[in-house]
């Protein structure tokens, strides 16, 4: 299972915004500079999080992004779905029905594909685990030094 780099970027930005609180909106350029990421691509990820209701954006010279809701109410699955989409990771195209002259009407195909079923079960476990973890959980597990370093950085580089 592979997620896009945007998921990592989005989660780190959300965690950063959670540590900073609601004091001020943070522009994409400041987040991009902090993580040494390309601003245009990061902005696409942040816009996806805004469309999903995870972030809220404020336009203009003093604009930027904030969390749209409390860290306890944003799951890791919310971020993954916002950036990579809600579609299933594995897509069964039933190639077994074309194998070796098989006929799609054969009795062996009345049951769902065992591979598709196994992949679906695994994906459901993965999704449940991500849905059970919130940004608040990440905040609690992170070192206090990381949160403080982040706050100091953004206080120093405030507009």
XYZ file of C-alpha atoms in Angstrom:
159
model
C 0.000 0.000 0.000
C 1.490 3.314 -0.988
C 0.252 6.764 -0.092
C 1.287 9.931 -1.830
C 3.900 12.246 -0.336
C 1.047 14.722 0.043
C -0.392 12.643 2.886
C 2.825 12.998 4.894
C 2.999 16.704 4.075
C -0.639 17.237 5.008
C -0.312 15.398 8.312
C 2.812 17.348 9.286
C 1.150 20.648 8.369
C -1.971 19.742 10.350
C 0.162 18.785 13.346
C 2.064 22.075 13.053
C -1.168 24.067 12.872
C -2.489 22.172 15.906
C 0.652 23.089 17.886
C 0.342 26.733 16.838
C -3.316 27.012 17.789
C -5.670 29.647 16.444
C -3.423 32.665 16.996
C -3.068 33.445 13.299
C -3.495 31.834 9.920
C -0.264 30.404 8.516
C 0.466 31.024 4.823
C 1.460 28.162 2.565
C 4.822 29.821 1.919
C 5.730 29.717 5.622
C 4.740 26.067 5.975
C 6.600 25.197 2.773
C 9.739 27.005 3.963
C 9.577 25.296 7.375
C 9.465 21.830 5.810
C 11.567 22.752 2.738
C 8.762 21.763 0.362
C 7.667 23.221 -2.981
C 4.983 25.823 -2.135
C 2.802 25.212 -5.200
C 2.517 21.467 -4.591
C 2.029 21.916 -0.846
C -0.735 24.426 -1.555
C -2.608 21.761 -3.562
C -2.537 19.469 -0.516
C -3.662 22.258 1.818
C -6.507 23.188 -0.552
C -7.649 19.540 -0.545
C -7.677 19.631 3.266
C -9.658 22.880 3.126
C -12.238 21.349 0.749
C -12.576 18.397 3.142
C -13.273 20.694 6.103
C -10.052 19.791 7.904
C -8.470 23.202 7.380
C -9.979 26.587 6.830
C -8.338 29.204 4.668
C -8.312 32.954 4.931
C -7.533 34.857 1.726
C -5.458 37.991 1.458
C -2.161 39.391 2.667
C -2.791 38.231 6.265
C -4.311 34.975 5.064
C -3.306 31.385 5.391
C -4.539 28.170 6.960
C -5.838 27.065 10.349
C -7.392 23.855 11.583
C -11.132 23.908 10.923
C -11.936 21.823 13.978
C -10.307 20.563 17.155
C -7.368 18.157 16.822
C -9.435 15.542 18.686
C -11.933 15.608 15.819
C -9.469 15.145 12.930
C -8.459 11.562 12.237
C -5.516 10.375 10.219
C -8.026 8.720 7.880
C -9.689 12.102 7.334
C -6.375 13.474 6.049
C -5.590 10.401 3.926
C -9.037 10.482 2.296
C -8.851 14.238 1.695
C -5.518 14.003 -0.097
C -5.452 10.569 -1.720
C -9.200 10.164 -2.145
C -11.726 7.784 -0.637
C -11.394 5.029 -3.253
C -10.347 1.521 -2.311
C -6.632 0.917 -2.639
C -7.063 -2.501 -4.308
C -9.285 -2.815 -7.348
C -10.198 -6.320 -8.427
C -10.834 -6.533 -12.161
C -11.736 -10.250 -12.042
C -8.923 -11.388 -14.331
C -9.544 -14.902 -12.987
C -12.623 -15.027 -15.215
C -10.420 -14.691 -18.298
C -7.723 -17.148 -17.241
C -7.131 -20.269 -19.302
C -10.348 -20.202 -21.261
C -12.584 -19.764 -18.212
C -16.135 -18.603 -18.706
C -17.555 -15.783 -16.576
C -20.620 -17.949 -16.046
C -18.608 -20.812 -14.501
C -19.847 -21.970 -11.069
C -16.426 -21.247 -9.536
C -17.046 -17.508 -10.022
C -20.257 -17.351 -7.997
C -18.218 -16.607 -4.877
C -16.243 -13.383 -4.602
C -12.605 -13.549 -5.573
C -10.546 -14.742 -2.599
C -7.783 -12.265 -3.408
C -10.216 -9.344 -3.532
C -11.800 -10.477 -0.253
C -8.426 -10.749 1.501
C -7.331 -7.348 0.243
C -10.614 -5.766 1.327
C -10.281 -7.208 4.853
C -6.716 -5.879 5.110
C -7.746 -2.457 3.857
C -10.618 -2.274 6.343
C -8.172 -2.956 9.219
C -5.860 -0.229 7.866
C -8.737 2.260 7.525
C -10.110 1.474 11.005
C -6.672 1.998 12.558
C -6.211 5.362 10.828
C -9.757 6.388 11.761
C -9.050 5.538 15.419
C -6.068 7.923 15.620
C -6.442 11.687 15.773
C -4.165 14.686 15.500
C -4.527 14.979 19.273
C -3.050 11.474 19.585
C -0.101 12.541 17.426
C 0.348 15.620 19.586
C 0.366 13.491 22.738
C 2.917 11.073 21.279
C 5.266 13.747 19.914
C 8.149 15.086 21.929
C 7.545 18.334 23.757
C 10.784 19.581 22.170
C 9.317 19.219 18.669
C 6.233 21.214 19.567
C 8.299 23.916 21.275
C 10.789 24.137 18.375
C 7.876 24.569 15.988
C 6.265 27.296 18.102
C 9.583 29.164 18.469
C 10.226 28.987 14.729
C 6.847 30.409 13.776
C 7.039 33.091 16.507
C 10.428 34.203 15.112
C 9.261 34.228 11.520
C 5.892 35.830 12.086
C 4.938 38.447 9.576
